[in-house]
PDB file of C-alpha atoms in Angstrom:
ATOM      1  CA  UNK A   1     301.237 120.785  98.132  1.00  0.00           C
ATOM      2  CA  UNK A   2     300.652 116.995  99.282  1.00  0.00           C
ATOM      3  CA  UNK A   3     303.174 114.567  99.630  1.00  0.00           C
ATOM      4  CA  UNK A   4     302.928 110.517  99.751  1.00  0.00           C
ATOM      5  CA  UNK A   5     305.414 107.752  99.884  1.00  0.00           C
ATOM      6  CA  UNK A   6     305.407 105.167  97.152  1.00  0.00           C
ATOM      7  CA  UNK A   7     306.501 101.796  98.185  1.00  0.00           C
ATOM      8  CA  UNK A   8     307.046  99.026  95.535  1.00  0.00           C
ATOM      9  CA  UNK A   9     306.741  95.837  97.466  1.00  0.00           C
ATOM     10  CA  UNK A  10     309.476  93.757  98.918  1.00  0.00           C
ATOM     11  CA  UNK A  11     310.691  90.407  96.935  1.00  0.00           C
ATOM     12  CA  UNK A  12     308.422  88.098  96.194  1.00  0.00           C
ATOM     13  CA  UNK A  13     307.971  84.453  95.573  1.00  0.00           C
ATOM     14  CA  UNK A  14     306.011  85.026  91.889  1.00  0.00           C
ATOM     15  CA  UNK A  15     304.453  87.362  90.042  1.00  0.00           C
ATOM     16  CA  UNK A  16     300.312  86.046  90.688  1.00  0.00           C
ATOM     17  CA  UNK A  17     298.316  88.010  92.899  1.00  0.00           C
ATOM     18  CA  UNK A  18     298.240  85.914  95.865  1.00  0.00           C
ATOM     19  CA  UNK A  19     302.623  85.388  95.896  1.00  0.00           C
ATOM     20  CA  UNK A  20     303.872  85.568  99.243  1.00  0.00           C
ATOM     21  CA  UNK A  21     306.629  87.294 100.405  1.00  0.00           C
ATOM     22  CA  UNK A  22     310.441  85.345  99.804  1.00  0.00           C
ATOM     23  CA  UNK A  23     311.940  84.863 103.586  1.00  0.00           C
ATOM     24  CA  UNK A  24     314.338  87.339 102.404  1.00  0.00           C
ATOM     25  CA  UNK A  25     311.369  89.607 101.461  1.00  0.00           C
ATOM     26  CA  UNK A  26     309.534  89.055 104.969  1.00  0.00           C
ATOM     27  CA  UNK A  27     312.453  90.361 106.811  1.00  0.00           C
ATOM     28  CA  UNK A  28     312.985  93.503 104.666  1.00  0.00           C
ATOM     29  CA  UNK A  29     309.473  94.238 105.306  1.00  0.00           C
ATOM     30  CA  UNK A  30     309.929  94.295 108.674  1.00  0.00           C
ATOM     31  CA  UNK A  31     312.958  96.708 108.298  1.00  0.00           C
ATOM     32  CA  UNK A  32     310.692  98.573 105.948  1.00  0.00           C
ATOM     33  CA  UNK A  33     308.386  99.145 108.995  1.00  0.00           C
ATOM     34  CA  UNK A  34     311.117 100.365 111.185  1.00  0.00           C
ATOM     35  CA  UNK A  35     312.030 103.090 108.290  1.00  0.00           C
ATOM     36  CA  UNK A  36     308.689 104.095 107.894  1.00  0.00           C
ATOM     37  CA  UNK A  37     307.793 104.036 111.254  1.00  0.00           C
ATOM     38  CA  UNK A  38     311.091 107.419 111.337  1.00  0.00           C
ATOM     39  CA  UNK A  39     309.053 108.613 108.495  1.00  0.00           C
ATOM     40  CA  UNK A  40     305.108 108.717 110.367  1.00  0.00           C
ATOM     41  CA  UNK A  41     302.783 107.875 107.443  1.00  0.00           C
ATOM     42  CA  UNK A  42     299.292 108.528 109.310  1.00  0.00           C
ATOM     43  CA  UNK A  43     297.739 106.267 106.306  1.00  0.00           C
ATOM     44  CA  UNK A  44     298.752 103.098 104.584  1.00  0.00           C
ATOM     45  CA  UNK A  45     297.420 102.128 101.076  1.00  0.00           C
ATOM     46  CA  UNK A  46     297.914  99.351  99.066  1.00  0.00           C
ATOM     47  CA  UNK A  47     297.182  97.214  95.908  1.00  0.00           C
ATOM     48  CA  UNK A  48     295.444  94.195  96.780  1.00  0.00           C
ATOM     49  CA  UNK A  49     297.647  91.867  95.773  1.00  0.00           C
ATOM     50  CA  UNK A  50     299.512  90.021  98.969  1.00  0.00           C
ATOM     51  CA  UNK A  51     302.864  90.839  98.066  1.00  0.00           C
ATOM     52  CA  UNK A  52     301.798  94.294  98.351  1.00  0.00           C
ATOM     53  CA  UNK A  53     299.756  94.511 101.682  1.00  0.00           C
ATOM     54  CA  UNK A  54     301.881  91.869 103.445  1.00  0.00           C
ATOM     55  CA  UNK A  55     305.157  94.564 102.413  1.00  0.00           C
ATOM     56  CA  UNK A  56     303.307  97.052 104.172  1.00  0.00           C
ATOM     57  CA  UNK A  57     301.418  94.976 106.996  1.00  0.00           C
ATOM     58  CA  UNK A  58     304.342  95.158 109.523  1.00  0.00           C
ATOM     59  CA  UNK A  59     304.269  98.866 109.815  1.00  0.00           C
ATOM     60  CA  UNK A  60     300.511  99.442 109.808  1.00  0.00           C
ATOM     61  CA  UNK A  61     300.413  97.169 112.539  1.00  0.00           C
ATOM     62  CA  UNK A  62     303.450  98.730 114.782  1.00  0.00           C
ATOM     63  CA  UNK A  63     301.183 101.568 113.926  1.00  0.00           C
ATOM     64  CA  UNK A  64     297.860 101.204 114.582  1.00  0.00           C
ATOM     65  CA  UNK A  65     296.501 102.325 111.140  1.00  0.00           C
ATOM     66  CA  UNK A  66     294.396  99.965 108.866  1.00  0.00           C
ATOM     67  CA  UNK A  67     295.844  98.384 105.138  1.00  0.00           C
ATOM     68  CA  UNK A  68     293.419 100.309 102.700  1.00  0.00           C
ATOM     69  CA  UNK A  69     293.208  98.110  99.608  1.00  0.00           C
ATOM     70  CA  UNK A  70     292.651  99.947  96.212  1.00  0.00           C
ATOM     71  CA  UNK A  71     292.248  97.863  93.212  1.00  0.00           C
ATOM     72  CA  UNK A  72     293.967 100.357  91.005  1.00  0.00           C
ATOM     73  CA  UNK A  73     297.024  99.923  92.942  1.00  0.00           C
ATOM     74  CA  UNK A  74     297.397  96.881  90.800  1.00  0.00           C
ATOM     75  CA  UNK A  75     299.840  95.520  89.043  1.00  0.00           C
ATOM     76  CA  UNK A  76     299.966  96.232  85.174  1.00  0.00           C
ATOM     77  CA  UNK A  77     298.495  92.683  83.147  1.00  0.00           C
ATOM     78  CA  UNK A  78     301.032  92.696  80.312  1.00  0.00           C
ATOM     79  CA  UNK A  79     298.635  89.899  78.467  1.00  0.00           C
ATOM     80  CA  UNK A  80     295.520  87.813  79.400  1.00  0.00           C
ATOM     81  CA  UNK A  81     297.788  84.992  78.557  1.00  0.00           C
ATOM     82  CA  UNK A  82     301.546  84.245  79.390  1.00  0.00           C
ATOM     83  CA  UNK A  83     304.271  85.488  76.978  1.00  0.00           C
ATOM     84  CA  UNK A  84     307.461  84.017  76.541  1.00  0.00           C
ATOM     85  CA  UNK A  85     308.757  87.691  75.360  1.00  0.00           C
ATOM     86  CA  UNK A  86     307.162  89.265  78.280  1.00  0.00           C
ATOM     87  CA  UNK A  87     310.546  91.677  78.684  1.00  0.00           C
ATOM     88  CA  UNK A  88     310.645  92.656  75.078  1.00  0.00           C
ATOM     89  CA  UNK A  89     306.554  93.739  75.505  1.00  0.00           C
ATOM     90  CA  UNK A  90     307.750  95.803  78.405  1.00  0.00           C
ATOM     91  CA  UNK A  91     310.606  97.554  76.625  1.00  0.00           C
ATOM     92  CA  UNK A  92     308.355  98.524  73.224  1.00  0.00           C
ATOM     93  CA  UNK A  93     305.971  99.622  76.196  1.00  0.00           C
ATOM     94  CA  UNK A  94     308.134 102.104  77.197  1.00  0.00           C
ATOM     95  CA  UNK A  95     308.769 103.569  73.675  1.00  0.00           C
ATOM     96  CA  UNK A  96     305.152 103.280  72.762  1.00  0.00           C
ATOM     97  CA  UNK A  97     302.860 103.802  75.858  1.00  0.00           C
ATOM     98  CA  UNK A  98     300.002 102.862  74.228  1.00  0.00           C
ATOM     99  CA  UNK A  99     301.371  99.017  73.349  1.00  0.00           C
ATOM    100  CA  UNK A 100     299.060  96.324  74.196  1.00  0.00           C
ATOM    101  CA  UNK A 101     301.070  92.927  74.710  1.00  0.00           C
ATOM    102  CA  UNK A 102     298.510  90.608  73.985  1.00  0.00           C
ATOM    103  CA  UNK A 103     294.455  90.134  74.472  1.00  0.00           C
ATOM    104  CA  UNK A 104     293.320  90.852  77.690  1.00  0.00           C
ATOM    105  CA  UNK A 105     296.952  92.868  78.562  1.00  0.00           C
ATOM    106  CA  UNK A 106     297.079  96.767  79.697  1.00  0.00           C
ATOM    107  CA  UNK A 107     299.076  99.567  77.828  1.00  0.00           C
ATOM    108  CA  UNK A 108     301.572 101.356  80.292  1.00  0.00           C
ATOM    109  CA  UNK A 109     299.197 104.770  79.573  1.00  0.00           C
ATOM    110  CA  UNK A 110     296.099 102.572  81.126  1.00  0.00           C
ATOM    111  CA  UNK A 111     298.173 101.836  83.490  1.00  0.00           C
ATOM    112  CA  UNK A 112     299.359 105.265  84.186  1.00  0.00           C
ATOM    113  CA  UNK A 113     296.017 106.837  83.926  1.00  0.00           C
ATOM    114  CA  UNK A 114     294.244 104.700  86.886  1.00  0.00           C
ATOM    115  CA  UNK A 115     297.421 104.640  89.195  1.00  0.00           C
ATOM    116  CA  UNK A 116     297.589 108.624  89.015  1.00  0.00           C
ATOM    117  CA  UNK A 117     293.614 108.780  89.451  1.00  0.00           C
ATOM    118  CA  UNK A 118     293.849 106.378  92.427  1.00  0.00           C
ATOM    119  CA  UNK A 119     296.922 108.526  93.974  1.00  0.00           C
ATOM    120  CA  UNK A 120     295.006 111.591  93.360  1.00  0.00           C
ATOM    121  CA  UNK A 121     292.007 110.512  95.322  1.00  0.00           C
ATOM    122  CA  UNK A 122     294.341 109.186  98.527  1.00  0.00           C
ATOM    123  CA  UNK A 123     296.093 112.792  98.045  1.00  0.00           C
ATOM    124  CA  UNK A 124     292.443 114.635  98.268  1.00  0.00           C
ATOM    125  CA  UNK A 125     291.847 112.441 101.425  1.00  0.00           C
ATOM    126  CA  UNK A 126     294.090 115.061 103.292  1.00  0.00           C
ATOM    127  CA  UNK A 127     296.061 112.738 105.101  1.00  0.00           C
ATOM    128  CA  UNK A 128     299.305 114.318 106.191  1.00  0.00           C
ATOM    129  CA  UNK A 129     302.273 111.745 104.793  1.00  0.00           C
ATOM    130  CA  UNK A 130     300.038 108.484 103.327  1.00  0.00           C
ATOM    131  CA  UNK A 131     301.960 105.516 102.499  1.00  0.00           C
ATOM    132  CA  UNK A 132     301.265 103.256  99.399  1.00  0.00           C
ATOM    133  CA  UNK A 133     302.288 100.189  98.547  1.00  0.00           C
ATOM    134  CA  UNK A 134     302.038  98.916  94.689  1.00  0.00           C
ATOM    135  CA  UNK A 135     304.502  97.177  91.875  1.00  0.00           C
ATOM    136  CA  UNK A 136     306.769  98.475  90.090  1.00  0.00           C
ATOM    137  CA  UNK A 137     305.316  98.486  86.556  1.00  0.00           C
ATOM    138  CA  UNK A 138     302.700 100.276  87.864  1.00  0.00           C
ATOM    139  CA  UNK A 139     305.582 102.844  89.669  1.00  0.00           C
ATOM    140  CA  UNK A 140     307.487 103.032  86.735  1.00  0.00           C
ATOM    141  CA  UNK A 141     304.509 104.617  85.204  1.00  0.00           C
ATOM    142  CA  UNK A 142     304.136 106.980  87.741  1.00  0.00           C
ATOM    143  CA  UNK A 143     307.237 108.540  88.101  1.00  0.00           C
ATOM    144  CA  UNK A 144     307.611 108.646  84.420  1.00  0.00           C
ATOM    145  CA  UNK A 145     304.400 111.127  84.515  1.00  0.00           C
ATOM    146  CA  UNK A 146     307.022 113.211  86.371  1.00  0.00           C
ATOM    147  CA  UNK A 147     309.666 112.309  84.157  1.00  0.00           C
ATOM    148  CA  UNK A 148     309.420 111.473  80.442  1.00  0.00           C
ATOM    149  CA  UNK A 149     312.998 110.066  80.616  1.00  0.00           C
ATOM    150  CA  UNK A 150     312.461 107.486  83.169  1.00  0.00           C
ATOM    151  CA  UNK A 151     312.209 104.346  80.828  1.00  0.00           C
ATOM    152  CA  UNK A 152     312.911 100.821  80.756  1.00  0.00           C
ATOM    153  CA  UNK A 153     316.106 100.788  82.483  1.00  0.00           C
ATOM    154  CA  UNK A 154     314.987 102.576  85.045  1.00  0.00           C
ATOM    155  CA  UNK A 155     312.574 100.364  85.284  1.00  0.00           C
ATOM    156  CA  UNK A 156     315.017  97.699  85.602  1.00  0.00           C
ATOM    157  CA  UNK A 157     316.687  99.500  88.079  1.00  0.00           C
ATOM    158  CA  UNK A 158     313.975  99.364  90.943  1.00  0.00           C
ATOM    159  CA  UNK A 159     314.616  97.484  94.108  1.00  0.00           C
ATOM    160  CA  UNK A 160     312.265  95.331  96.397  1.00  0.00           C
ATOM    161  CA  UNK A 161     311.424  97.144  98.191  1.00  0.00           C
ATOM    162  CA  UNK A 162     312.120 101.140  96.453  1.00  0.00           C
ATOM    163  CA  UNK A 163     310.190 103.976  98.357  1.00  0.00           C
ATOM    164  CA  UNK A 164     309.542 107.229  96.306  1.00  0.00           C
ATOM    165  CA  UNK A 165     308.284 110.671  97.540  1.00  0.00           C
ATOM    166  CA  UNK A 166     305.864 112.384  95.354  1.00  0.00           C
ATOM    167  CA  UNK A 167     304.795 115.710  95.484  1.00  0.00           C
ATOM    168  CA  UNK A 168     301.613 116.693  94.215  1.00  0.00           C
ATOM    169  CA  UNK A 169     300.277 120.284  93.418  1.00  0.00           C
ATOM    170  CA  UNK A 170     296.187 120.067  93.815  1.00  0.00           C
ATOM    171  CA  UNK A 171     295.638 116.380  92.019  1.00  0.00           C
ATOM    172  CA  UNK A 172     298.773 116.509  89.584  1.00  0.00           C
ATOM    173  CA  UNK A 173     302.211 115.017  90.529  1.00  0.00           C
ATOM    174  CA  UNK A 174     305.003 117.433  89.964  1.00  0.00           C
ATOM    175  CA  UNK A 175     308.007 115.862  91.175  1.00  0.00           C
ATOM    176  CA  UNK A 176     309.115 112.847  93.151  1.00  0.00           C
ATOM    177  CA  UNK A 177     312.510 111.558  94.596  1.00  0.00           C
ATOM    178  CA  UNK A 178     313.731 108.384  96.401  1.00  0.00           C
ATOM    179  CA  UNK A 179     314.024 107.734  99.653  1.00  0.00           C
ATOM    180  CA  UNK A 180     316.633 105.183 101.209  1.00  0.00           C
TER     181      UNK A 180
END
């Protein structure tokens, strides 16, 4: 079995790719890197986007290791264009996983689908205790593959930053719990 630590980013100052890190968000990050550092992740993985890397960025440094970017680490795109019901396209999403907000948008099974595939292939890497940092539509999705029942509110319920242990048997998660 292979295990990996899930990181949804720390708070950030919008939801575009390139948002920065809030103050308050900068200096839980570098708390985060003191936790993880306890923890020994001997690879750090991230989505691309800079609220992502920079939430992880501290540790690697501390660390020595490298920020791996994966483009599948990326957050879901609810719709090509903004929605003024964005929330009410991520609750139906939740009941029906294949629900496409609007043109150019991502159904939370899409999004499933390439986040396990991408997790899968860091797993197969062999590392001994990778870390990965993503967002936390994208981890919802996850850890509902683990658990049908983890839904909306749950979704709701994630911090900035939330770290997650998954365990996978060959390529397939099984189980995963949070860390504090």
């Amino acid at each position: 079995m292979a295990r990996l630590i899930l990181i949804r980013h720390c708070e950030s100052s919008g939801q575009v790719p390139d948002a920065p890190l809030t103050e308050v968000g900068a200096r839980a990050a570098e708390a985060l890197a003191e936790h993880l550092a306890t923890l020994a992740p001997d690879a750090v993985y991230s989505s691309p986007y800079r609220r992502a890397r920079t939430t992880v960025q501290p540790f690697a440094d501390r660390a020595g290791l490298t920020v791996i970017d994966d483009a599948r680490l990326r957050e879901r795109v609810l719709s090509g264009e903004p929605l003024d019901d964005w929330l009410d396209h991520v609750r139906r999403s939740y009941a029906d996983l294949d629900h496409v907000a609007g043109a150019g948008g991502e159904s939370l099974r899409a999004t499933q689908t390439r986040a396990l595939a991408a997790l899968a292939d860091i797993v197969a890497r062999g590392h001994r205790l990778p870390a990965v940092a993503s967002h936390g539509n994208l981890i919802s999705s996850v850890l509902r593959a683990a658990d049908p029942d983890f839904g909306f509110e749950a979704w709701r319920g994630l911090k900035n930053p939330d770290l997650f242990e998954l365990t996978f048997k060959d390529d397939r998660l099984i189980r995963y719990g949070r860390l504090d």
